[in-house]
Amino acid sequence: MRILVIEDEARIQAFLARGLEAEGYTVVAAGDGREGLDLATQARWDLVVLDLLLPGLNGLQVLRELQSAKPELPVVILSARGDVQTKLRGFELGASDYLAKPFSLDELLARIRARLRGAATFGDEHVLRGGSVVLDVARRQAGIGERTADLSDREFRLLHHLLVHAGEVVSRERLLAEVWGYDFDPGSNVVDVCVRRLRQKLGPEAAIETVRNAGYRLATA
Ligand code: CA
């Protein structure tokens, strides 16, 4: 498994590289946003650990570019900016996870394992169908009629969850727990924002219904 670390603080960069390598990951580090983005797009990675305050390009800019180039690549943000606004911005831009500094290495490793295990588990299935939506799990691509859409990691997880439970109402709380890994309500509309993006990508035929005061349902008929 190959992990790219984009972090400008040499001490943290070295600490991360040692910690990840000890777990058997292959690690390459970049200390600059621009260099990190180039590396991220030019080589194959299983996951990116991304700092936000970076020289060159800041982390959110890197994330935005990376999302359009490689929407399926999981990105874990690691940042001293632990405020809710920045965190939500990161999730809106497609980050898979967010860890505030100072962080514990064990916690980071657990999150990374969860992300990578998720990818491996999803990889076993090939295609999921529900209503008029088809999800190509390996390619992380959704199809509907003639239209196909590349999905970000988060959009993929959300759609995957809705498809596995097609026809059922899935609550926001459950989506926050299963797709975002939150065991609390961040008091924001991250779920709604992500559903809105999915609807835009898939078009109205996808029939992701809002069930008032209950959650969302992917209609099957
Ligand atoms: Ca930094």
Short mmCIF file of N, CA and C in Angstrom, two decimals, residues 6-9 12 16 49-54 58-60 76-83 86-87 90 97-103 108:
data_model
loop_
_atom_site.label_atom_id
_atom_site.label_comp_id
_atom_site.label_asym_id
_atom_site.label_seq_id
_atom_site.Cartn_x
_atom_site.Cartn_y
_atom_site.Cartn_z
N ILE A 6 1.76 14.73 2.57
CA ILE A 6 2.06 16.10 2.17
C ILE A 6 2.04 16.94 3.44
N GLU A 7 3.22 17.27 3.90
CA GLU A 7 3.38 17.92 5.22
C GLU A 7 4.70 18.69 5.20
N ASP A 8 4.65 19.98 5.57
CA ASP A 8 5.86 20.78 5.45
C ASP A 8 6.75 20.76 6.70
N GLU A 9 6.20 20.38 7.84
CA GLU A 9 7.03 20.37 9.04
C GLU A 9 7.89 19.11 9.06
N ILE A 12 7.35 16.46 11.82
CA ILE A 12 6.11 15.66 11.71
C ILE A 12 6.20 14.72 10.50
N LEU A 16 5.76 10.78 10.80
CA LEU A 16 4.73 10.07 10.05
C LEU A 16 5.33 8.97 9.19
N VAL A 49 -2.13 11.56 2.99
CA VAL A 49 -2.27 12.28 4.26
C VAL A 49 -1.87 13.72 3.95
N LEU A 50 -2.78 14.64 4.23
CA LEU A 50 -2.60 16.02 3.77
C LEU A 50 -2.69 17.03 4.90
N ASP A 51 -1.63 17.83 5.06
CA ASP A 51 -1.63 18.95 5.98
C ASP A 51 -2.34 20.12 5.29
N LEU A 52 -2.85 21.08 6.05
CA LEU A 52 -3.55 22.20 5.39
C LEU A 52 -2.69 23.44 5.22
N LEU A 53 -1.91 23.79 6.25
CA LEU A 53 -1.08 24.98 6.13
C LEU A 53 0.24 24.58 5.49
N LEU A 54 0.33 24.85 4.20
CA LEU A 54 1.48 24.41 3.41
C LEU A 54 2.00 25.55 2.55
N ASN A 58 -2.02 25.76 -0.60
CA ASN A 58 -2.48 25.27 0.70
C ASN A 58 -3.25 23.97 0.52
N GLY A 59 -3.46 23.28 1.64
CA GLY A 59 -4.04 21.94 1.60
C GLY A 59 -5.41 21.90 0.95
N LEU A 60 -6.25 22.90 1.21
CA LEU A 60 -7.59 22.88 0.62
C LEU A 60 -7.52 23.03 -0.91
N VAL A 76 -6.81 11.89 3.85
CA VAL A 76 -7.01 12.15 5.27
C VAL A 76 -6.30 13.45 5.60
N ILE A 77 -7.07 14.42 6.07
CA ILE A 77 -6.49 15.71 6.43
C ILE A 77 -5.96 15.65 7.86
N LEU A 78 -4.79 16.23 8.02
CA LEU A 78 -4.14 16.26 9.32
C LEU A 78 -3.81 17.72 9.54
N SER A 79 -4.49 18.40 10.45
CA SER A 79 -4.24 19.82 10.51
C SER A 79 -4.36 20.42 11.88
N ALA A 80 -3.56 21.47 12.10
CA ALA A 80 -3.64 22.22 13.34
C ALA A 80 -4.92 23.05 13.35
N ARG A 81 -5.51 23.24 12.18
CA ARG A 81 -6.75 24.02 12.11
C ARG A 81 -7.93 23.11 12.40
N GLY A 82 -8.21 22.93 13.68
CA GLY A 82 -9.25 21.99 14.08
C GLY A 82 -10.63 22.61 14.14
N ASP A 83 -10.78 23.88 13.70
CA ASP A 83 -12.08 24.52 13.82
C ASP A 83 -13.11 23.87 12.89
N THR A 86 -13.28 24.89 9.05
CA THR A 86 -12.24 24.32 8.18
C THR A 86 -12.50 22.83 7.96
N LYS A 87 -12.91 22.17 9.03
CA LYS A 87 -13.18 20.75 8.96
C LYS A 87 -14.30 20.48 7.93
N GLY A 90 -13.21 21.00 4.42
CA GLY A 90 -12.45 19.83 3.99
C GLY A 90 -13.37 18.71 3.54
N ASP A 97 -11.40 11.87 5.72
CA ASP A 97 -11.31 11.94 7.16
C ASP A 97 -10.52 13.18 7.55
N TYR A 98 -10.62 13.54 8.82
CA TYR A 98 -9.99 14.76 9.30
C TYR A 98 -9.51 14.53 10.72
N LEU A 99 -8.24 14.76 10.94
CA LEU A 99 -7.68 14.58 12.27
C LEU A 99 -6.99 15.88 12.68
N ALA A 100 -7.34 16.40 13.86
CA ALA A 100 -6.73 17.65 14.30
C ALA A 100 -5.40 17.37 14.99
N LYS A 101 -4.44 18.28 14.76
CA LYS A 101 -3.17 18.20 15.47
C LYS A 101 -3.35 18.87 16.82
N PRO A 102 -2.71 18.42 17.88
CA PRO A 102 -1.84 17.25 17.91
C PRO A 102 -2.66 15.96 17.81
N PHE A 103 -2.11 14.99 17.11
CA PHE A 103 -2.84 13.75 16.89
C PHE A 103 -2.06 12.60 17.52
N LEU A 108 -4.36 7.88 14.04
CA LEU A 108 -4.18 8.06 12.60
C LEU A 108 -4.09 6.71 11.90
#
